[in-house]
PDB file of C-alpha atoms in Angstrom:
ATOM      1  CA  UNK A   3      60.949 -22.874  -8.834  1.00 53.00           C
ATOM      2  CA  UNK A   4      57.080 -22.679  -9.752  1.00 53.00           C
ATOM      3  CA  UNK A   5      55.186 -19.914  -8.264  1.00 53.00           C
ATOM      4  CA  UNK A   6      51.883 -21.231  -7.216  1.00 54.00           C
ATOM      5  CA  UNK A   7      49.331 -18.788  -6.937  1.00 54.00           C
ATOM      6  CA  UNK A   8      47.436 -18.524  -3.181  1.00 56.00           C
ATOM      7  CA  UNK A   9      43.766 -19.825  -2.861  1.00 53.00           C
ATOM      8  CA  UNK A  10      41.381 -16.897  -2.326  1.00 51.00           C
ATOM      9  CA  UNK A  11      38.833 -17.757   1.019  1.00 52.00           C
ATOM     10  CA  UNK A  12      36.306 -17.356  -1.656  1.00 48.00           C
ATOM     11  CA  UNK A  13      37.449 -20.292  -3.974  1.00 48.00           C
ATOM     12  CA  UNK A  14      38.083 -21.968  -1.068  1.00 50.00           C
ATOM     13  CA  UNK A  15      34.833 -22.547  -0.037  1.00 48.00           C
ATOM     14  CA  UNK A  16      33.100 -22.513  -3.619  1.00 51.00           C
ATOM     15  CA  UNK A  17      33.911 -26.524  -4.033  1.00 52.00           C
ATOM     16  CA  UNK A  18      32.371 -26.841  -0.599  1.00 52.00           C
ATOM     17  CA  UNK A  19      29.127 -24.960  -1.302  1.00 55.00           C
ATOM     18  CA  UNK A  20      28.763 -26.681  -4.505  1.00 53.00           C
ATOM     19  CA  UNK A  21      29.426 -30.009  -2.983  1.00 51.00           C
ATOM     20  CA  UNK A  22      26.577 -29.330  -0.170  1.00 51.00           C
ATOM     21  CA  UNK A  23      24.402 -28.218  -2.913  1.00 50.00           C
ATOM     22  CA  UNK A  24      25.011 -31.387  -5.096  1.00 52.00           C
ATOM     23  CA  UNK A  25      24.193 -33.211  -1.368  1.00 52.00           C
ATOM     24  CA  UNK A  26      21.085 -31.393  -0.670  1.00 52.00           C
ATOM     25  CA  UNK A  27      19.001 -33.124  -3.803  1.00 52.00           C
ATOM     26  CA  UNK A  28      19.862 -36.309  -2.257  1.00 51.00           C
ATOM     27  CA  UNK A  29      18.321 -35.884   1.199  1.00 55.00           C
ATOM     28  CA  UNK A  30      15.750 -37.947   1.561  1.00 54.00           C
ATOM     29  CA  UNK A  31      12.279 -36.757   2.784  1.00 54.00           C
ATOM     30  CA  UNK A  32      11.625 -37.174   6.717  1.00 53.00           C
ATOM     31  CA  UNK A  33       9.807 -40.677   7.270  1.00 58.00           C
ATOM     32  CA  UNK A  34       6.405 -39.930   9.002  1.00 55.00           C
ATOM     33  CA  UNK A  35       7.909 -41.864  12.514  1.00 61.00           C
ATOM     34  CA  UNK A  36      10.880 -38.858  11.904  1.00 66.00           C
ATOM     35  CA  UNK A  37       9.184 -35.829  11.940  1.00 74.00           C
ATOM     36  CA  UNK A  38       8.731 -33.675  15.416  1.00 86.00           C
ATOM     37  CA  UNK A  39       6.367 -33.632  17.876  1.00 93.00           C
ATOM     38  CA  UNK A  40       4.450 -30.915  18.515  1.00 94.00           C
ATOM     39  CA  UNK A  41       1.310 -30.201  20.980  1.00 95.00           C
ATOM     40  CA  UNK A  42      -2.270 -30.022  19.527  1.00 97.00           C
ATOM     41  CA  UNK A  43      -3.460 -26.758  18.674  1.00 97.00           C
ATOM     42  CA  UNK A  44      -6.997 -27.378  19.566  1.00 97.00           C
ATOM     43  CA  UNK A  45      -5.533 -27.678  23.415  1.00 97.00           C
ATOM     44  CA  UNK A  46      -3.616 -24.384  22.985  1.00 97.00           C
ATOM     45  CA  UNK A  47      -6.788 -22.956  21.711  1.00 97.00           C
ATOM     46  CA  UNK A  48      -8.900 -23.935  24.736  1.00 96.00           C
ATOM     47  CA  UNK A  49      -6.483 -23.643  27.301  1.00 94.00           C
ATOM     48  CA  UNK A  50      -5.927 -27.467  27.801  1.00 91.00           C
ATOM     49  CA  UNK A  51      -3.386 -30.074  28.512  1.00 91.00           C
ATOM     50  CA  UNK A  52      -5.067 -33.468  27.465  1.00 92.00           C
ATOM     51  CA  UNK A  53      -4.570 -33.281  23.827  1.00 96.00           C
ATOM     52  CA  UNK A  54      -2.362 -36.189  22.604  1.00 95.00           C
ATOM     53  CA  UNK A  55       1.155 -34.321  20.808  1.00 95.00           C
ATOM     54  CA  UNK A  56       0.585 -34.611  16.988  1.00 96.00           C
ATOM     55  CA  UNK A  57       3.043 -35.217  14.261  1.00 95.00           C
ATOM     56  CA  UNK A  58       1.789 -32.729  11.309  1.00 94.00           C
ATOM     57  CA  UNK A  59       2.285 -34.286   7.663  1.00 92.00           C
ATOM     58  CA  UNK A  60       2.310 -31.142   6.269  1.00 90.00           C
ATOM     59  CA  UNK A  61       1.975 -27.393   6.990  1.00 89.00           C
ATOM     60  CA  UNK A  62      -1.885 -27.614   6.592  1.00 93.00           C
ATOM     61  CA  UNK A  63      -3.713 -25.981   9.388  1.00 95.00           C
ATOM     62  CA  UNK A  64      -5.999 -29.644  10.096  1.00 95.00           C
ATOM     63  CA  UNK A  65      -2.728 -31.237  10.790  1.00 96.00           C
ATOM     64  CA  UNK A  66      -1.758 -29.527  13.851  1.00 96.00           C
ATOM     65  CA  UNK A  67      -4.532 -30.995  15.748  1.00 97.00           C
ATOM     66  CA  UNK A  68      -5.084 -34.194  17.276  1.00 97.00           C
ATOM     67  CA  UNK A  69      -7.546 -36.727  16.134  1.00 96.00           C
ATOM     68  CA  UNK A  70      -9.673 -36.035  19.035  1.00 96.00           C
ATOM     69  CA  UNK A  71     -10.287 -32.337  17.672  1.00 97.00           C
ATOM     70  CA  UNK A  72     -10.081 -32.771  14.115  1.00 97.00           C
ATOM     71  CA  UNK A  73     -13.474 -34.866  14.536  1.00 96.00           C
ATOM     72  CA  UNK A  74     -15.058 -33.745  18.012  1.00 96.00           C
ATOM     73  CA  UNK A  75     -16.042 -29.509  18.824  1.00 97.00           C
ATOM     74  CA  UNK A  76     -13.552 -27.336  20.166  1.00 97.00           C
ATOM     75  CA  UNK A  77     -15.017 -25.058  23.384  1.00 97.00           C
ATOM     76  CA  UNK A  78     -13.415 -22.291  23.786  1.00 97.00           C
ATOM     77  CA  UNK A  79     -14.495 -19.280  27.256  1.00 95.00           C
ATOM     78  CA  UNK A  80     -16.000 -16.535  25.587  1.00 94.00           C
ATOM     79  CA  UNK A  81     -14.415 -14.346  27.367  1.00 94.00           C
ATOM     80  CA  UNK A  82     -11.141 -14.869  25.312  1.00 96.00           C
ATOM     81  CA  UNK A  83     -12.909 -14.303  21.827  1.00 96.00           C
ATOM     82  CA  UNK A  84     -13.240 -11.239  20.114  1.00 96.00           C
ATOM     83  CA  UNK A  85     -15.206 -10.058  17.023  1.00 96.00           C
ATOM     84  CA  UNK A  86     -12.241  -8.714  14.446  1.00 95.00           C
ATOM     85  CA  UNK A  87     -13.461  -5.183  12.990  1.00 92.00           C
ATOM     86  CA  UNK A  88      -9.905  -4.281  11.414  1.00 91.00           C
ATOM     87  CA  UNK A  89      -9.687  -5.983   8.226  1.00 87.00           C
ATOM     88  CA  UNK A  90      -5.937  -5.317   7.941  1.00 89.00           C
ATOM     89  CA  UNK A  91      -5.047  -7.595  10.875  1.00 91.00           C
ATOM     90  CA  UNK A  92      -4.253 -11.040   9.773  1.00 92.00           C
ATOM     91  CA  UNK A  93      -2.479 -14.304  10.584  1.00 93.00           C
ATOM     92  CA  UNK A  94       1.522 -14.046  10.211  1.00 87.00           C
ATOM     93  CA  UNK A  95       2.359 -17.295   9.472  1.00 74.00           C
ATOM     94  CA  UNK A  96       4.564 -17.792  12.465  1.00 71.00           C
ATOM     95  CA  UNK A  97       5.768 -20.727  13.659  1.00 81.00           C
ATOM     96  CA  UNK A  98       3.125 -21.721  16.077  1.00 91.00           C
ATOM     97  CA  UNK A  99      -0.585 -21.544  16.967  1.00 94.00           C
ATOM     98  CA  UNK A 100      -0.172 -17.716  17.991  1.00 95.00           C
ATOM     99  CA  UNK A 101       0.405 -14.484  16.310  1.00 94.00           C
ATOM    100  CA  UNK A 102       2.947 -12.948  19.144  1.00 91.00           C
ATOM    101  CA  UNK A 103       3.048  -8.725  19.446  1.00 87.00           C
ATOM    102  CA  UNK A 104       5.340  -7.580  16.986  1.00 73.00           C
ATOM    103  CA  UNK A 105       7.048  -4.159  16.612  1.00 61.00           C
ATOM    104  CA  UNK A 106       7.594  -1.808  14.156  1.00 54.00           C
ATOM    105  CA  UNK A 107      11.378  -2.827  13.162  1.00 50.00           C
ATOM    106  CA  UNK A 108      10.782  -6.260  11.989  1.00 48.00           C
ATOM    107  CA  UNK A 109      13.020  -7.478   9.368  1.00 52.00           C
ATOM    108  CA  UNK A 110      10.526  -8.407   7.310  1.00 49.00           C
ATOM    109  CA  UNK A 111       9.198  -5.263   5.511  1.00 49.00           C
ATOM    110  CA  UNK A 112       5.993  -7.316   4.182  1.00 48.00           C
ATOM    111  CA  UNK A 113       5.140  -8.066   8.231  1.00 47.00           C
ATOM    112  CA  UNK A 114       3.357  -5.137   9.968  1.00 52.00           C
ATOM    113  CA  UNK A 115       3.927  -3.969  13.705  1.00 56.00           C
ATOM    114  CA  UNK A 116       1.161  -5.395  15.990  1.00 69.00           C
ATOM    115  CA  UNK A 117       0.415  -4.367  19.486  1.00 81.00           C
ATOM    116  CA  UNK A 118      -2.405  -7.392  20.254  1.00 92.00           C
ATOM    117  CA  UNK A 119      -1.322 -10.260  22.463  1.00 94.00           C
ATOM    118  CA  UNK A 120      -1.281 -13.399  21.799  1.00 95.00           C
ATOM    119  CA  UNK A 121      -3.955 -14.462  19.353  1.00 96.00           C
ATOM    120  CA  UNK A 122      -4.815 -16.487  16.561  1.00 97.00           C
ATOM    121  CA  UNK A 123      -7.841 -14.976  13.615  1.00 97.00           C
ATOM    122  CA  UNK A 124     -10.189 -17.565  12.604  1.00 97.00           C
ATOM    123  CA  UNK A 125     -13.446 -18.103  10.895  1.00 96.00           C
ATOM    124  CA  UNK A 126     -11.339 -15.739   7.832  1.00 95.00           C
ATOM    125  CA  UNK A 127     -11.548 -17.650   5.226  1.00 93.00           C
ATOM    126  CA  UNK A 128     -13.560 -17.536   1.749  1.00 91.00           C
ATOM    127  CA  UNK A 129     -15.830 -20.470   2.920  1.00 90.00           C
ATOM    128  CA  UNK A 130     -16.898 -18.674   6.224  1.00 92.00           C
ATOM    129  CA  UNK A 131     -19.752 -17.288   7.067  1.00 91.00           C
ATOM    130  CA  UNK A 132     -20.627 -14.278  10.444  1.00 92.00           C
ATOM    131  CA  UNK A 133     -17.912 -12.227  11.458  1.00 93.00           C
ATOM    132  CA  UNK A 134     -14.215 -13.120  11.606  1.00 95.00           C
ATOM    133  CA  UNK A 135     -13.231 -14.060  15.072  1.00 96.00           C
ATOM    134  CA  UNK A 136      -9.840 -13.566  17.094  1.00 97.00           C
ATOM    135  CA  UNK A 137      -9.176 -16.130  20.020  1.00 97.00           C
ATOM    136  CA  UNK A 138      -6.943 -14.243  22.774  1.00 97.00           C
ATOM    137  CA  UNK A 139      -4.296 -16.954  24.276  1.00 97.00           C
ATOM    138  CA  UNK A 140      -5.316 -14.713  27.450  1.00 96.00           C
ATOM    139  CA  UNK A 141      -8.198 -13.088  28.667  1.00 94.00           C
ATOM    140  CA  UNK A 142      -8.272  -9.339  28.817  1.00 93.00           C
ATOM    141  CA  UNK A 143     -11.142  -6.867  29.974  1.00 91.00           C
ATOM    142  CA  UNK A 144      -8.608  -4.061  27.961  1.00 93.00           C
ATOM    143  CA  UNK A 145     -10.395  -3.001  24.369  1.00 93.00           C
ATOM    144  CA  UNK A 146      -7.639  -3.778  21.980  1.00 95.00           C
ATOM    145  CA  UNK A 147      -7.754  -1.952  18.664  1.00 94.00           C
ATOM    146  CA  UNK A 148      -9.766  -2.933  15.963  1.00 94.00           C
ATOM    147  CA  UNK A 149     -11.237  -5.596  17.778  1.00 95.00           C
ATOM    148  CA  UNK A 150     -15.015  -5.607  19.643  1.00 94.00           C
ATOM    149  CA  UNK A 151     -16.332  -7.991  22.494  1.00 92.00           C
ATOM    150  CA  UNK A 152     -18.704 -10.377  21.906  1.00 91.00           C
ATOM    151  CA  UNK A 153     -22.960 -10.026  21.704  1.00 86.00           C
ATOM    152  CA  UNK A 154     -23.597  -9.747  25.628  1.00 84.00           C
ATOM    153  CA  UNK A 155     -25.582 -12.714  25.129  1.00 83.00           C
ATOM    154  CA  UNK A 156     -22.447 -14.823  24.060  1.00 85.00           C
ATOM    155  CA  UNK A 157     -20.089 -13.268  26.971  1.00 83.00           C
ATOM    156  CA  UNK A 158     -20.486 -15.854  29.895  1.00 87.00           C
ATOM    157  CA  UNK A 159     -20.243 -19.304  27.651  1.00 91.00           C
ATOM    158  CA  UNK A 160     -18.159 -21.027  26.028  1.00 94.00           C
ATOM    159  CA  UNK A 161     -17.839 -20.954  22.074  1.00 95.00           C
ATOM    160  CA  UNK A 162     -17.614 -24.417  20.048  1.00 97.00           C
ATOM    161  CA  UNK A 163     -15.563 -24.259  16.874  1.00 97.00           C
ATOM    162  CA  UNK A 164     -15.090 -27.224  14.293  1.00 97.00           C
ATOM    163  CA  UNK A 165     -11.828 -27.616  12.227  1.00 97.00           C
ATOM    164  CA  UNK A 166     -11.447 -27.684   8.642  1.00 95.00           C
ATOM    165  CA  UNK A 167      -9.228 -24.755   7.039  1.00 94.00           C
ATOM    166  CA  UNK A 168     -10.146 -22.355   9.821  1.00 96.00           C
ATOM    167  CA  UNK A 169     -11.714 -22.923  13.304  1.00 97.00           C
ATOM    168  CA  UNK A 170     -15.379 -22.246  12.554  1.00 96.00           C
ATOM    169  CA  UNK A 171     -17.860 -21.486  14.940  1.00 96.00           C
ATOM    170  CA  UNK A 172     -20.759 -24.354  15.572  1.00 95.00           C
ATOM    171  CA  UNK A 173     -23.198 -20.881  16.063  1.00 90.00           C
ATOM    172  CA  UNK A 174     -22.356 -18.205  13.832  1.00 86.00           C
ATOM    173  CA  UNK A 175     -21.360 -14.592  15.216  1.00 87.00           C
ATOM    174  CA  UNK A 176     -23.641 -11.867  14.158  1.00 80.00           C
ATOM    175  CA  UNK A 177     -21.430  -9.855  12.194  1.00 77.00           C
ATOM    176  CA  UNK A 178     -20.072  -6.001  13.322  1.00 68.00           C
ATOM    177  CA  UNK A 179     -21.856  -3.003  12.358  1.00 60.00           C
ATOM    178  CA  UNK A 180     -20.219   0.507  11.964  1.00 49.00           C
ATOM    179  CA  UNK A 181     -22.201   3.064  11.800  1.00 44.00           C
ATOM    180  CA  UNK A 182     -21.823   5.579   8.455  1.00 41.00           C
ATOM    181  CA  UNK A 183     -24.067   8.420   7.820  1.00 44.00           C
ATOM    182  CA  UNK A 184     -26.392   7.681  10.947  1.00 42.00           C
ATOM    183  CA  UNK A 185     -26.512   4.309   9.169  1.00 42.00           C
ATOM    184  CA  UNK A 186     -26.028   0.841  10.118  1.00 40.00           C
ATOM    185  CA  UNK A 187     -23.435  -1.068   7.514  1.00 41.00           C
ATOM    186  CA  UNK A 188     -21.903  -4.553   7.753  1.00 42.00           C
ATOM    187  CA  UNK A 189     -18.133  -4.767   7.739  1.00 42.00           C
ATOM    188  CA  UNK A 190     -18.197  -7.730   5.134  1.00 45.00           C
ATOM    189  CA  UNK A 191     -21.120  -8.829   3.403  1.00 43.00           C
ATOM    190  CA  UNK A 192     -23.200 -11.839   5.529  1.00 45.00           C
ATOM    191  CA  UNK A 193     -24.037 -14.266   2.316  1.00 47.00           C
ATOM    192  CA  UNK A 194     -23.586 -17.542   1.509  1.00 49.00           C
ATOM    193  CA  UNK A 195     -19.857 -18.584   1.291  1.00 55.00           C
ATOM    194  CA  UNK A 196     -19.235 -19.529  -2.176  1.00 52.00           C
ATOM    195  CA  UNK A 197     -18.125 -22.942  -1.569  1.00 60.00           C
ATOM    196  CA  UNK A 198     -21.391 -23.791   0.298  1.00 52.00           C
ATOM    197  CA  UNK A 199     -22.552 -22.609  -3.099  1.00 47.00           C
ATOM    198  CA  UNK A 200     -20.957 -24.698  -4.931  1.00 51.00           C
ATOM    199  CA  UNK A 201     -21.295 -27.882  -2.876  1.00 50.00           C
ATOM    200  CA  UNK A 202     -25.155 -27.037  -3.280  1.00 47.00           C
ATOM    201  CA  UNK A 203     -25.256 -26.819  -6.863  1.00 50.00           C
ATOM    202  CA  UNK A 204     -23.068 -30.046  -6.971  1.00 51.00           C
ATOM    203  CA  UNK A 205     -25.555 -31.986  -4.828  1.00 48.00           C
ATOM    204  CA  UNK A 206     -28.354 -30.257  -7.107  1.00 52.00           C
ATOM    205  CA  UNK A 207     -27.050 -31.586 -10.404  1.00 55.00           C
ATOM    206  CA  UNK A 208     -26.045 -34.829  -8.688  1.00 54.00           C
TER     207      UNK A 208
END
């Protein structure tokens, strides 16, 4: 009689694997009626529940938030925004409008503990102008490191913030000062953002 040889588990499973992987460039790409719902970001930002649910298109921050938001201002209490000082605190990427407190044995070596709350940075990018901003999901009368309240002038109101990459403020913040040498230095430089710049000189030559 013929000996025939045993199947190892792991050629077993290689025709499988290679099968699913043939499969997988076949899928078709989610119809826009197919993807999930999800709720606005502008009413997690401001602490409301009358944003429509969205359907994002993409992973682009606009696309989280209703239509309602995308074109209208975005108040937000005061009391729940902070002026960011630490310039090695940044958005995780997380699922979600919020960066969540993470610890210091995260899997992912390029993701750094965190002891803030709930927050999301805005006003960050390239094309922003003032200080960089951090919205607290709650409020908190505890300083949290690296982060500074608000001008005393700002405290008791309510901030309104327009959407494009970033939330941007309608008033810009008065950037932080730290004080070096008995003198007064801006954490990041308060100029023009260079797209504005470039927009300008567009117009100019138009």
């Amino acid at each position: 009689p013929h000996c025939i040889a045993p199947t190892l588990p792991c050629e077993a499973t290689s025709g499988k694997n290679r099968h699913s992987a043939g499969m997988d460039r076949f899928k078709r790409p989610l119809e826009s009626d197919e993807r999930p719902l999800e709720r606005c970001w502008g009413g997690e930002l401001a602490g409301l529940a009358t944003c429509p649910p969205v359907r994002p298109m993409s992973g682009a921050f606009k696309e989280h938030f209703c239509p309602r938001c995308r074109e209208g201002t975005i108040f937000i209490p005061a009391r729940r925004v902070r002026v960011l000082r630490d310039e090695g605190i940044a958005n995780t990427h997380s699922v979600g409008v919020w960066n969540l407190p993470r610890s210091g044995t995260s899997r992912r070596k390029s993701t750094p503990p965190s002891v803030l709350p709930a927050h999301r940075i805005v006003n960050q990018t390239k094309c922003c102008s003032g200080a960089k901003l951090v919205i607290l999901r709650d409020a908190t009368h505890v300083d949290l490191p690296g982060l500074s309240p608000l001008p005393a002038g700002l405290q008791d109101s309510s901030l309104g913030f327009r959407v494009g990459k970033t939330l941007k403020p309608v008033l810009s913040v008065p950037l932080p000062h730290v004080r070096r040498g008995g003198e007064q230095q801006h954490l990041r430089p308060d100029s023009t953002p260079p797209c504005d710049v470039a927009a300008a000189a567009a117009a100019a030559a138009a």
